[in-house]
Short mmCIF file of C-alpha atoms and ligand atoms in Angstrom, two decimals:
data_model
loop_
_atom_site.label_atom_id
_atom_site.label_comp_id
_atom_site.label_asym_id
_atom_site.label_seq_id
_atom_site.Cartn_x
_atom_site.Cartn_y
_atom_site.Cartn_z
CA MET A 1 0.00 0.00 0.00
CA SER A 2 1.07 3.56 -0.61
CA GLU A 3 2.21 5.83 2.19
CA LYS A 4 -0.26 6.98 4.81
CA ILE A 5 -1.69 10.50 4.62
CA LYS A 6 0.11 12.92 6.91
CA MET A 7 -1.57 15.38 9.25
CA ILE A 8 0.13 18.62 10.30
CA THR A 9 -1.84 20.06 13.21
CA PRO A 10 -3.32 17.69 15.80
CA LEU A 11 -7.06 17.08 15.71
CA VAL A 12 -8.68 17.18 19.14
CA GLU A 13 -10.29 13.78 19.71
CA MET A 14 -13.00 13.50 22.38
CA ASP A 15 -13.90 9.89 23.09
CA GLY A 16 -17.27 9.09 24.65
CA ASP A 17 -19.61 6.44 26.00
CA GLU A 18 -21.48 3.19 25.40
CA MET A 19 -22.29 2.01 21.86
CA THR A 20 -20.85 5.09 20.21
CA ARG A 21 -17.56 4.47 22.05
CA VAL A 22 -17.50 0.96 20.54
CA ILE A 23 -18.24 2.40 17.09
CA TRP A 24 -15.58 5.08 17.60
CA LYS A 25 -12.85 2.47 17.93
CA MET A 26 -14.16 0.43 14.98
CA ILE A 27 -14.15 3.50 12.71
CA LYS A 28 -10.57 4.31 13.66
CA ASP A 29 -9.35 0.73 13.26
CA ILE A 30 -11.16 -0.14 10.04
CA LEU A 31 -11.44 3.12 8.13
CA LEU A 32 -8.93 5.67 9.41
CA LYS A 33 -5.71 4.15 10.75
CA PRO A 34 -4.95 2.07 7.62
CA TYR A 35 -4.96 5.25 5.50
CA VAL A 36 -4.13 8.21 7.70
CA ASP A 37 -1.22 8.79 10.04
CA LEU A 38 -3.74 9.94 12.67
CA ASN A 39 -2.40 12.92 14.57
CA THR A 40 -4.89 13.46 17.37
CA GLU A 41 -4.71 14.89 20.85
CA TYR A 42 -6.83 12.40 22.76
CA TYR A 43 -9.27 13.31 25.54
CA ASP A 44 -11.31 10.57 27.14
CA LEU A 45 -14.74 12.06 27.88
CA GLY A 46 -16.12 8.62 28.80
CA LEU A 47 -18.06 8.98 32.04
CA GLU A 48 -15.55 6.95 34.11
CA HIS A 49 -12.75 9.28 33.15
CA ARG A 50 -14.85 12.39 33.67
CA GLU A 51 -15.50 11.09 37.19
CA ALA A 52 -11.81 10.28 37.74
CA THR A 53 -10.77 13.79 36.69
CA LYS A 54 -13.72 15.53 38.38
CA ASP A 55 -14.76 16.58 34.87
CA LYS A 56 -11.50 18.47 34.31
CA VAL A 57 -10.99 16.45 31.11
CA THR A 58 -14.05 18.06 29.54
CA PHE A 59 -12.72 21.56 30.21
CA ASP A 60 -9.24 20.59 28.98
CA SER A 61 -10.68 19.19 25.75
CA ALA A 62 -12.56 22.44 25.11
CA TYR A 63 -9.44 24.55 25.73
CA ALA A 64 -7.48 22.29 23.37
CA THR A 65 -10.18 22.84 20.74
CA LYS A 66 -9.77 26.59 21.15
CA LYS A 67 -6.02 26.16 20.72
CA TYR A 68 -6.00 23.88 17.64
CA GLY A 69 -9.28 24.91 15.98
CA VAL A 70 -10.87 21.54 15.14
CA ALA A 71 -12.29 18.72 17.29
CA VAL A 72 -14.24 15.52 16.74
CA LYS A 73 -16.49 14.30 19.56
CA CYS A 74 -18.12 10.98 20.33
CA ALA A 75 -21.55 10.97 21.99
CA THR A 76 -21.36 11.13 25.78
CA ILE A 77 -23.70 10.35 28.65
CA THR A 78 -25.28 13.35 30.34
CA PRO A 79 -25.68 12.02 33.87
CA ASN A 80 -29.10 11.86 35.50
CA ALA A 81 -30.04 10.19 38.80
CA ALA A 82 -29.96 6.71 37.25
CA ARG A 83 -26.47 7.30 35.80
CA VAL A 84 -25.16 8.61 39.12
CA LYS A 85 -26.06 5.23 40.60
CA GLU A 86 -24.95 3.15 37.59
CA TYR A 87 -21.49 4.77 37.47
CA ASN A 88 -21.21 5.49 41.20
CA LEU A 89 -20.59 9.19 40.50
CA SER A 90 -19.48 11.64 43.17
CA GLU A 91 -21.47 14.37 41.41
CA MET A 92 -24.08 14.68 38.67
CA TRP A 93 -21.57 16.07 36.15
CA LYS A 94 -22.95 18.61 33.71
CA SER A 95 -23.59 17.84 30.04
CA PRO A 96 -20.19 17.85 28.26
CA ASN A 97 -21.83 19.47 25.25
CA GLY A 98 -23.09 22.28 27.46
CA THR A 99 -19.64 22.80 29.00
CA ILE A 100 -17.88 22.80 25.62
CA ARG A 101 -20.47 25.09 24.05
CA ALA A 102 -20.15 27.59 26.90
CA ILE A 103 -16.34 27.71 26.54
CA LEU A 104 -16.38 27.99 22.74
CA ASP A 105 -19.42 30.33 22.72
CA GLY A 106 -20.58 28.43 19.66
CA THR A 107 -23.70 27.68 17.66
CA VAL A 108 -24.76 24.15 16.75
CA PHE A 109 -25.52 23.39 13.10
CA ARG A 110 -27.39 20.17 12.32
CA THR A 111 -27.48 18.75 8.80
CA PRO A 112 -29.08 15.51 7.57
CA ILE A 113 -27.17 13.12 5.31
CA LEU A 114 -29.30 12.30 2.28
CA VAL A 115 -29.15 8.93 0.50
CA LYS A 116 -31.20 7.38 -2.29
CA GLY A 117 -33.87 5.10 -0.88
CA ILE A 118 -34.52 7.13 2.26
CA THR A 119 -37.11 9.63 1.09
CA PRO A 120 -37.90 12.67 3.19
CA PHE A 121 -41.52 12.86 4.37
CA ILE A 122 -41.64 16.13 2.45
CA PRO A 123 -41.08 14.93 -1.10
CA THR A 124 -39.90 18.28 -2.47
CA TRP A 125 -36.84 18.28 -0.17
CA LYS A 126 -33.96 17.26 -2.43
CA LYS A 127 -31.07 18.91 -0.58
CA PRO A 128 -30.33 19.03 3.14
CA ILE A 129 -31.68 21.80 5.34
CA THR A 130 -29.27 22.85 8.07
CA ILE A 131 -30.75 24.18 11.30
CA ALA A 132 -28.72 26.60 13.42
CA ARG A 133 -30.09 27.02 16.92
CA HIS A 134 -29.17 29.92 19.18
CA ALA A 135 -28.21 28.18 22.39
CA TYR A 136 -28.57 30.96 24.95
CA GLY A 137 -31.41 32.53 26.88
CA ASP A 138 -35.09 33.21 26.14
CA VAL A 139 -37.43 30.66 27.68
CA TYR A 140 -34.48 28.42 28.65
CA LYS A 141 -33.31 31.00 31.21
CA ASN A 142 -36.68 32.31 32.24
CA THR A 143 -38.16 33.40 35.56
CA GLU A 144 -41.76 32.44 36.13
CA MET A 145 -44.41 33.23 38.70
CA VAL A 146 -47.94 32.22 39.41
CA VAL A 147 -49.95 35.35 40.16
CA ASP A 148 -52.97 35.62 42.44
CA ALA A 149 -56.08 37.67 41.71
CA ASN A 150 -55.96 41.44 42.20
CA CYS A 151 -52.15 41.64 41.82
CA LYS A 152 -50.20 43.99 39.58
CA ALA A 153 -47.19 42.63 37.65
CA GLU A 154 -44.46 44.94 36.32
CA LEU A 155 -41.07 44.70 34.66
CA VAL A 156 -38.49 46.61 36.72
CA VAL A 157 -34.96 47.44 35.55
CA THR A 158 -32.61 49.05 38.07
CA ALA A 159 -29.70 51.15 36.76
CA PRO A 160 -26.34 51.28 38.63
CA ASP A 161 -27.38 54.63 40.18
CA GLY A 162 -30.58 53.08 41.53
CA THR A 163 -32.98 54.62 39.02
CA GLU A 164 -35.82 52.29 38.15
CA THR A 165 -37.55 51.87 34.81
CA ARG A 166 -40.93 50.19 35.07
CA SER A 167 -43.35 48.77 32.57
CA LEU A 168 -46.73 47.29 33.37
CA ILE A 169 -47.20 43.65 32.39
CA GLN A 170 -50.74 43.14 33.62
CA GLU A 171 -53.23 44.15 36.29
CA PHE A 172 -54.58 40.74 37.29
CA LYS A 173 -58.28 40.74 38.23
CA THR A 174 -58.29 36.92 38.30
CA PRO A 175 -55.32 34.53 38.87
CA GLY A 176 -52.73 34.03 36.11
CA ILE A 177 -49.08 33.50 35.25
CA ILE A 178 -46.09 35.61 34.18
CA GLN A 179 -42.69 34.91 32.71
CA GLY A 180 -39.54 37.03 32.40
CA LEU A 181 -37.12 36.37 29.53
CA HIS A 182 -33.82 37.90 28.55
CA ASN A 183 -31.06 37.71 26.01
CA ILE A 184 -27.70 39.45 25.63
CA ASP A 185 -26.48 41.45 22.62
CA LYS A 186 -23.09 39.77 22.81
CA SER A 187 -24.60 36.30 22.61
CA ILE A 188 -26.84 37.28 19.69
CA SER A 189 -23.81 38.76 17.89
CA SER A 190 -21.81 35.55 18.38
CA PHE A 191 -24.75 33.58 17.05
CA ALA A 192 -24.98 35.85 14.01
CA ARG A 193 -21.25 35.62 13.22
CA SER A 194 -21.26 31.82 13.58
CA CYS A 195 -24.17 31.65 11.14
CA PHE A 196 -22.58 33.99 8.58
CA ASN A 197 -19.27 32.09 8.78
CA PHE A 198 -20.98 28.74 8.39
CA ALA A 199 -22.98 29.96 5.38
CA LEU A 200 -19.78 31.17 3.69
CA ASP A 201 -18.13 27.83 4.44
CA ALA A 202 -21.03 25.80 3.08
CA LYS A 203 -21.66 28.28 0.23
CA GLN A 204 -25.36 28.19 1.06
CA ASP A 205 -27.97 30.89 1.64
CA LEU A 206 -28.77 31.86 5.21
CA TRP A 207 -32.33 32.38 6.40
CA PHE A 208 -33.21 33.98 9.72
CA ALA A 209 -36.67 34.41 11.13
CA THR A 210 -38.27 35.72 14.32
CA LYS A 211 -41.62 37.25 15.31
CA ASP A 212 -40.51 40.88 15.22
CA THR A 213 -43.91 42.20 14.14
CA ILE A 214 -45.33 41.17 17.52
CA SER A 215 -42.15 41.43 19.62
CA LYS A 216 -41.12 44.92 18.55
CA LYS A 217 -38.19 45.29 20.96
CA TYR A 218 -37.08 41.76 21.85
CA ASP A 219 -37.25 39.87 18.55
CA HIS A 220 -36.58 43.08 16.67
CA ARG A 221 -33.23 43.34 18.44
CA PHE A 222 -32.24 39.95 16.99
CA LYS A 223 -33.19 41.14 13.51
CA ASP A 224 -31.24 44.41 13.91
CA ILE A 225 -28.09 42.76 15.23
CA PHE A 226 -28.06 40.26 12.36
CA ASN A 227 -28.57 43.10 9.87
CA GLU A 228 -25.91 45.37 11.33
CA ILE A 229 -23.28 42.62 11.39
CA PHE A 230 -24.21 41.43 7.92
CA GLU A 231 -23.98 44.90 6.36
CA ALA A 232 -20.73 45.79 8.13
CA GLU A 233 -18.79 42.54 7.89
CA TYR A 234 -20.33 40.02 5.52
CA LYS A 235 -22.28 41.61 2.68
CA GLU A 236 -19.33 41.74 0.33
CA LYS A 237 -18.19 38.22 1.18
CA PHE A 238 -21.69 36.90 0.53
CA ASP A 239 -21.85 38.74 -2.81
CA ASN A 240 -18.51 37.28 -3.81
CA ALA A 241 -19.60 33.77 -2.81
CA GLY A 242 -22.89 34.21 -4.72
CA ILE A 243 -24.99 33.50 -1.66
CA GLU A 244 -27.73 35.43 0.08
CA TYR A 245 -28.80 36.36 3.61
CA PHE A 246 -32.44 37.05 4.11
CA TYR A 247 -34.72 37.77 7.02
CA THR A 248 -38.38 36.93 7.17
CA LEU A 249 -41.14 36.31 9.73
CA ILE A 250 -41.06 32.91 11.43
CA ASP A 251 -44.49 31.88 10.09
CA ASP A 252 -43.46 32.87 6.57
CA ALA A 253 -40.22 30.91 7.02
CA VAL A 254 -42.07 27.75 8.05
CA ALA A 255 -44.29 27.95 4.96
CA ARG A 256 -41.29 28.55 2.68
CA VAL A 257 -39.26 25.73 4.23
CA VAL A 258 -41.99 23.21 3.59
CA ARG A 259 -42.32 24.33 -0.05
CA SER A 260 -38.56 24.53 -0.67
CA ASP A 261 -36.22 21.96 -2.17
CA GLY A 262 -33.67 22.46 0.64
CA GLY A 263 -30.02 23.42 0.36
CA TYR A 264 -29.84 26.35 2.81
CA ILE A 265 -29.20 27.20 6.44
CA TRP A 266 -32.06 28.17 8.68
CA ALA A 267 -31.04 30.15 11.76
CA CYS A 268 -33.51 29.93 14.63
CA LYS A 269 -33.91 31.48 18.05
CA ASN A 270 -33.48 29.06 20.94
CA TYR A 271 -37.04 27.76 21.22
CA ASP A 272 -37.72 27.78 17.49
CA GLY A 273 -34.50 25.83 16.94
CA ASP A 274 -35.39 23.26 19.58
CA VAL A 275 -38.76 22.57 17.98
CA MET A 276 -37.81 22.97 14.32
CA SER A 277 -34.68 20.81 14.51
CA ASP A 278 -36.79 17.89 15.74
CA MET A 279 -39.32 18.53 13.00
CA VAL A 280 -36.68 18.77 10.26
CA ALA A 281 -34.74 15.73 11.57
CA THR A 282 -37.86 13.58 11.68
CA ALA A 283 -39.05 14.76 8.29
CA PHE A 284 -35.70 13.86 6.74
CA GLY A 285 -36.06 10.32 8.06
CA SER A 286 -33.53 9.33 10.70
CA LEU A 287 -31.78 10.74 13.76
CA ALA A 288 -28.91 8.35 13.05
CA MET A 289 -28.26 10.25 9.79
CA MET A 290 -28.04 13.69 11.39
CA THR A 291 -24.66 15.37 11.73
CA SER A 292 -23.88 18.20 14.07
CA VAL A 293 -21.12 20.77 14.26
CA LEU A 294 -20.48 23.44 16.85
CA VAL A 295 -19.02 26.58 15.26
CA SER A 296 -17.63 29.40 17.37
CA PRO A 297 -17.78 33.04 16.21
CA ASP A 298 -13.99 33.04 15.82
CA GLY A 299 -14.04 29.98 13.56
CA VAL A 300 -13.39 26.97 15.83
CA TYR A 301 -15.17 23.73 14.86
CA GLU A 302 -16.31 20.71 16.86
CA TYR A 303 -17.92 17.87 14.89
CA GLU A 304 -20.19 15.16 16.28
CA ALA A 305 -23.26 13.02 15.60
CA ALA A 306 -26.60 14.46 16.66
CA HIS A 307 -27.73 11.24 18.36
CA GLY A 308 -26.79 9.91 21.80
CA THR A 309 -24.84 6.90 23.01
CA VAL A 310 -27.49 4.38 21.83
CA GLN A 311 -27.71 2.83 25.28
CA ARG A 312 -30.16 0.02 24.44
CA HIS A 313 -27.85 -1.35 21.73
CA TYR A 314 -24.89 -1.12 24.12
CA TYR A 315 -26.55 -3.37 26.71
CA LYS A 316 -27.16 -5.93 23.95
CA TYR A 317 -23.52 -5.61 22.89
CA LEU A 318 -22.40 -6.18 26.50
CA LYS A 319 -24.41 -9.42 26.55
CA GLY A 320 -22.45 -10.54 23.50
CA GLU A 321 -25.31 -10.06 21.04
CA THR A 322 -24.55 -8.55 17.64
CA THR A 323 -26.01 -5.11 17.12
CA SER A 324 -26.95 -3.27 13.97
CA THR A 325 -26.18 0.27 15.07
CA ASN A 326 -25.88 3.01 12.50
CA SER A 327 -22.37 4.50 12.48
CA VAL A 328 -22.92 7.00 9.66
CA ALA A 329 -23.34 10.20 11.70
CA THR A 330 -20.29 9.35 13.83
CA LEU A 331 -18.31 8.55 10.70
CA PHE A 332 -19.34 11.87 9.15
CA ALA A 333 -18.20 13.64 12.33
CA TRP A 334 -14.74 12.23 11.60
CA THR A 335 -14.82 13.09 7.90
CA GLY A 336 -16.08 16.60 8.66
CA ALA A 337 -13.28 17.16 11.15
CA LEU A 338 -10.56 15.66 8.94
CA ARG A 339 -11.70 17.71 5.94
CA LYS A 340 -11.73 20.93 7.97
CA ARG A 341 -8.27 20.08 9.39
CA GLY A 342 -7.07 19.46 5.84
CA GLU A 343 -8.52 22.75 4.60
CA LEU A 344 -6.94 24.74 7.42
CA ASP A 345 -3.57 22.99 7.07
CA ASN A 346 -3.67 23.08 3.28
CA THR A 347 -3.30 19.29 2.94
CA PRO A 348 -5.47 18.32 -0.04
CA ASP A 349 -4.75 14.60 0.45
CA LEU A 350 -6.59 14.69 3.75
CA VAL A 351 -9.50 16.62 2.21
CA ASN A 352 -9.75 14.10 -0.64
CA PHE A 353 -9.62 11.19 1.77
CA ALA A 354 -12.51 12.63 3.80
CA ASN A 355 -14.55 13.21 0.63
CA ASN A 356 -13.89 9.67 -0.61
CA LEU A 357 -14.80 8.13 2.73
CA GLU A 358 -18.14 9.95 2.65
CA LYS A 359 -18.69 8.85 -0.94
CA ALA A 360 -17.94 5.22 -0.03
CA THR A 361 -20.37 5.37 2.89
CA ILE A 362 -23.21 6.73 0.79
CA GLN A 363 -22.42 4.23 -1.99
CA THR A 364 -22.66 1.36 0.50
CA ILE A 365 -26.16 2.38 1.58
CA GLU A 366 -27.24 3.07 -2.00
CA ASP A 367 -25.94 -0.40 -2.95
CA GLY A 368 -28.50 -1.72 -0.46
CA VAL A 369 -26.12 -2.56 2.41
CA MET A 370 -27.31 -0.87 5.61
CA THR A 371 -27.98 -1.14 9.32
CA GLY A 372 -31.38 -2.13 10.70
CA ASP A 373 -32.69 1.36 11.33
CA LEU A 374 -32.22 2.30 7.66
CA ALA A 375 -33.40 -1.06 6.31
CA LEU A 376 -36.76 -0.28 7.94
CA LEU A 377 -36.98 3.03 6.07
CA SER A 378 -35.30 2.31 2.75
CA THR A 379 -37.43 1.94 -0.34
CA LEU A 380 -34.66 0.13 -2.28
CA GLU A 381 -35.81 -3.24 -3.60
CA ASN A 382 -32.68 -5.21 -2.81
CA LYS A 383 -31.43 -4.41 0.62
CA THR A 384 -29.46 -6.33 3.19
CA LYS A 385 -29.44 -5.56 6.89
CA VAL A 386 -25.93 -5.91 8.29
CA ASP A 387 -24.42 -5.64 11.76
CA THR A 388 -22.44 -2.68 13.03
CA GLU A 389 -19.00 -3.99 12.05
CA THR A 390 -19.98 -5.55 8.71
CA PHE A 391 -21.30 -2.18 7.56
CA LEU A 392 -17.91 -0.56 8.19
CA LEU A 393 -16.10 -3.42 6.42
CA GLU A 394 -18.40 -2.92 3.42
CA VAL A 395 -17.60 0.80 3.42
CA ASN A 396 -13.91 -0.09 3.48
CA LYS A 397 -14.26 -2.26 0.35
CA ARG A 398 -15.75 0.66 -1.56
CA LEU A 399 -13.24 3.08 -0.12
CA GLN A 400 -10.37 0.94 -1.43
CA ASN A 401 -11.90 1.13 -4.91
CA LEU A 402 -12.11 4.91 -4.72
CA LEU A 403 -8.55 5.49 -3.49
P1 NAP B 1 -29.98 7.99 21.60
O1 NAP B 1 -28.73 7.42 22.07
O2 NAP B 1 -29.91 8.96 20.50
O3 NAP B 1 -30.93 6.79 21.19
C1 NAP B 1 -32.34 6.86 21.11
C2 NAP B 1 -32.86 5.75 20.21
O4 NAP B 1 -32.74 6.18 18.86
C3 NAP B 1 -32.07 4.47 20.29
O5 NAP B 1 -32.49 3.66 21.35
C4 NAP B 1 -32.27 3.89 18.92
O6 NAP B 1 -33.56 3.29 18.81
C5 NAP B 1 -32.29 5.13 18.04
N1 NAP B 1 -30.91 5.46 17.59
C6 NAP B 1 -30.20 6.58 17.92
N2 NAP B 1 -29.02 6.56 17.30
C7 NAP B 1 -28.97 5.43 16.59
C8 NAP B 1 -27.98 4.84 15.76
N3 NAP B 1 -26.81 5.44 15.56
N4 NAP B 1 -28.25 3.65 15.18
C9 NAP B 1 -29.44 3.05 15.38
N5 NAP B 1 -30.41 3.54 16.16
C10 NAP B 1 -30.18 4.72 16.76
O7 NAP B 1 -30.75 8.75 22.79
P2 NAP B 1 -31.09 8.30 24.29
O8 NAP B 1 -31.31 6.83 24.36
O9 NAP B 1 -32.14 9.22 24.71
O10 NAP B 1 -29.79 8.65 25.11
C11 NAP B 1 -28.76 7.73 25.46
C12 NAP B 1 -27.64 8.51 26.11
O11 NAP B 1 -27.08 9.42 25.19
C13 NAP B 1 -28.08 9.33 27.32
O12 NAP B 1 -27.23 9.05 28.42
C14 NAP B 1 -27.93 10.77 26.88
O13 NAP B 1 -27.46 11.59 27.92
C15 NAP B 1 -26.88 10.68 25.79
N6 NAP B 1 -26.99 11.71 24.72
C16 NAP B 1 -25.84 12.27 24.30
C17 NAP B 1 -25.82 13.18 23.27
C18 NAP B 1 -24.53 13.76 22.83
O14 NAP B 1 -23.50 13.44 23.38
N7 NAP B 1 -24.53 14.61 21.84
C19 NAP B 1 -27.02 13.50 22.62
C20 NAP B 1 -28.21 12.88 23.05
C21 NAP B 1 -28.17 11.97 24.10
P3 NAP B 1 -33.83 1.72 19.10
O15 NAP B 1 -33.32 1.48 20.48
O16 NAP B 1 -35.31 1.65 18.97
O17 NAP B 1 -33.10 0.94 18.07
MG1 MG B 2 -35.67 19.24 21.75
#
């Protein structure tokens, strides 16, 4: 065999938990190490090691990502009460994704992988739709109260000198409820820059939508910040790339999305992104085919699969049963990260390798070889359901033909 592909800058590798940790190793052994002289800085974010390091490893991995610019992450357990018991944890460690996102100040972009045979529920969708969700504030950092009858509710803002600004919410004659929301200009600006950068990278149009006709200060602020940053920093770049940024009302956006053929990025406020990403993911067919990348406003990238650790399959695996777990989104996290590393380091061999590995993966599924979750959905006439490892071996056969 010819020489292995060299990497210049280390890629930050964040290992994870359960079935995806098993898949992680298989991908490296079968599809990466034979071809690439893997230069990674390894961080074990598996729950045992997070416990052993008191979660320091998660913070270290995020700082390393800031330093080198590109990371690839395996799915990880976010501990709940059951996990605290199962893993005998000294603390209910926070979600690694939350910790990493806070340090990188990034936005998450989710994109489905399309293959022939898995038809979106919306038949006009021919190209992927990427959802970008603002991950700070609004209803996720709210303050709520239940209000009794005959009470007055006001918004009060106190300036440093003690001056108060008040605004009436409601004079309650009968009982009711209130909710206080906030967001921060800085966070909205970061979100906007991440979206503009991602659109330039993907060479796709960017859509942004809120309800600014009703929310004339709050949602309008989002619209204004996006506009100001676009006009000042991105308009020319977008013109040169032949792509467009446009703002519309959220209800108009929903109608347009459904009628579109895809191929753009849809930026959403926090709640809209939560709801719409589940809608778009389901409509495209499979969570196991959804990729995810965290992009910081200063251009740092962390790639992962959108799904979790596939716990149920892992317990079967532990009992020695064969599983048919879909590795495609995890594999595309690797190819996304390797391609970005190659682009930044100017190593076209690495970029080509990543492209070919994606091609081989899609070819495998379109040849009718797939894991159980896809076999249930695929409309191909001749299809074979294979186990987790066989799928990767089949991808490798096609990869060898492409290289
Ligand atoms: P999940 O791991 O995404 O799995 C939910 C179900 O979806 C699975 O049981 C499986 O259905 C199906 N599925 C998901 N990915 C699949 C794949 N690659 N191949 C085949 N089927 C797949 O979500 P969860 O069970 O709610 O969460 C498990 C753990 O993952 C939790 O501890 C959670 O904290 C963590 N999690 C991590 C991340 C992350 O790190 N980004 C994200 C979400 C959840 P069937 O069992 O019916 O086959
Ligand atoms: Mg949700």
